[in-house]
Amino acid sequence: MNPPILELLDATVFKGERRVLNGIRLAIREGEHTAILGPNGAGKSVLVSLLTHHERALVPADGTSAVRVFGEDRWNVSELRAQLGIVSSDLHQRFVA
């Protein structure tokens, strides 16, 4: 079986002093479609920003990576753009405006 396209293993992200994601576990496999829903401030944009390296998750105590894409803990964001489709409200607003 192929590794998940995206895998979060107890991912925790801080913005300044504030914890915005806490121990998130998620696996998205090939062929699955996933919607990330929640109120403002729930961490949706931070979650997506983990893929683009705009945000980084804390390294777990065991030293493994908290974020893996296609089974790898390092990836080229430019190559990733060609393989994943991400639609955000920011992108929507650019086309509507």
Short mmCIF file of C-alpha atoms in Angstrom, two decimals:
data_model
loop_
_atom_site.label_atom_id
_atom_site.label_comp_id
_atom_site.label_asym_id
_atom_site.label_seq_id
_atom_site.Cartn_x
_atom_site.Cartn_y
_atom_site.Cartn_z
CA MET A 1 0.00 0.00 0.00
CA ASN A 2 1.25 3.50 -0.86
CA PRO A 3 1.92 5.93 1.97
CA PRO A 4 -0.72 8.61 2.60
CA ILE A 5 -0.54 11.71 0.39
CA LEU A 6 -0.63 13.81 3.56
CA GLU A 7 0.02 12.54 7.05
CA LEU A 8 0.05 14.54 10.26
CA LEU A 9 1.34 12.73 13.33
CA ASP A 10 0.55 14.68 16.51
CA ALA A 11 1.25 17.97 14.70
CA THR A 12 1.41 21.00 16.99
CA VAL A 13 1.91 24.56 15.74
CA PHE A 14 2.46 27.75 17.71
CA LYS A 15 2.01 31.29 16.43
CA GLY A 16 3.97 33.37 18.91
CA GLU A 17 2.88 32.20 22.35
CA ARG A 18 -0.45 30.80 21.14
CA ARG A 19 -0.93 27.12 20.27
CA VAL A 20 -3.08 27.08 17.12
CA LEU A 21 -2.91 23.34 16.37
CA ASN A 22 -2.51 20.77 19.11
CA GLY A 23 -1.61 17.14 18.43
CA ILE A 24 -3.48 16.86 15.13
CA ARG A 25 -3.51 13.38 13.56
CA LEU A 26 -4.69 13.07 9.97
CA ALA A 27 -4.04 10.79 7.00
CA ILE A 28 -5.32 11.53 3.51
CA ARG A 29 -4.83 8.70 1.03
CA GLU A 30 -4.78 8.64 -2.74
CA GLY A 31 -8.26 9.01 -4.22
CA GLU A 32 -9.73 10.65 -1.11
CA HIS A 33 -11.20 14.14 -1.19
CA THR A 34 -11.01 16.12 2.02
CA ALA A 35 -12.72 19.31 3.12
CA ILE A 36 -11.37 21.22 6.10
CA LEU A 37 -14.25 23.01 7.80
CA GLY A 38 -14.46 25.10 10.93
CA PRO A 39 -15.13 28.56 12.30
CA ASN A 40 -12.73 31.49 11.95
CA GLY A 41 -9.66 30.93 14.08
CA ALA A 42 -10.00 27.13 14.15
CA GLY A 43 -6.64 26.59 12.41
CA LYS A 44 -7.74 25.69 8.87
CA SER A 45 -5.28 28.04 7.17
CA VAL A 46 -2.47 26.94 9.47
CA LEU A 47 -3.15 23.33 8.54
CA VAL A 48 -2.88 24.11 4.82
CA SER A 49 0.20 26.28 5.48
CA LEU A 50 2.03 23.20 6.76
CA LEU A 51 2.07 21.94 3.15
CA THR A 52 3.56 25.15 1.76
CA HIS A 53 6.12 25.48 4.56
CA HIS A 54 4.65 28.83 5.61
CA GLU A 55 4.13 27.17 8.98
CA ARG A 56 6.16 24.44 10.66
CA ALA A 57 5.00 21.90 13.21
CA LEU A 58 7.02 21.25 16.34
CA VAL A 59 9.29 18.23 16.14
CA PRO A 60 7.86 15.45 18.35
CA ALA A 61 9.94 14.21 21.30
CA ASP A 62 11.03 11.11 19.34
CA GLY A 63 12.58 13.33 16.62
CA THR A 64 10.38 12.10 13.77
CA SER A 65 8.61 14.49 11.48
CA ALA A 66 5.07 15.55 12.42
CA VAL A 67 4.23 16.20 8.74
CA ARG A 68 4.79 13.86 5.82
CA VAL A 69 3.80 14.36 2.20
CA PHE A 70 3.83 11.28 -0.05
CA GLY A 71 5.69 9.50 2.76
CA GLU A 72 8.51 12.06 2.87
CA ASP A 73 9.30 14.55 5.60
CA ARG A 74 10.92 16.91 3.05
CA TRP A 75 9.34 17.98 -0.22
CA ASN A 76 9.62 20.52 -3.00
CA VAL A 77 6.68 22.92 -2.75
CA SER A 78 6.83 23.74 -6.49
CA GLU A 79 6.53 20.07 -7.43
CA LEU A 80 3.78 19.58 -4.87
CA ARG A 81 1.63 22.30 -6.48
CA ALA A 82 1.40 20.18 -9.63
CA GLN A 83 0.17 17.15 -7.65
CA LEU A 84 -2.39 18.64 -5.24
CA GLY A 85 -5.38 20.90 -5.68
CA ILE A 86 -6.01 23.29 -2.80
CA VAL A 87 -8.88 25.76 -2.92
CA SER A 88 -8.99 28.34 -0.15
CA SER A 89 -11.22 31.31 0.55
CA ASP A 90 -8.24 33.57 -0.28
CA LEU A 91 -7.98 31.98 -3.72
CA HIS A 92 -11.74 32.25 -4.19
CA GLN A 93 -11.69 35.96 -3.29
CA ARG A 94 -8.92 36.68 -5.83
CA PHE A 95 -11.07 35.27 -8.65
CA VAL A 96 -14.33 36.83 -7.46
CA ALA A 97 -12.83 40.30 -6.96
#
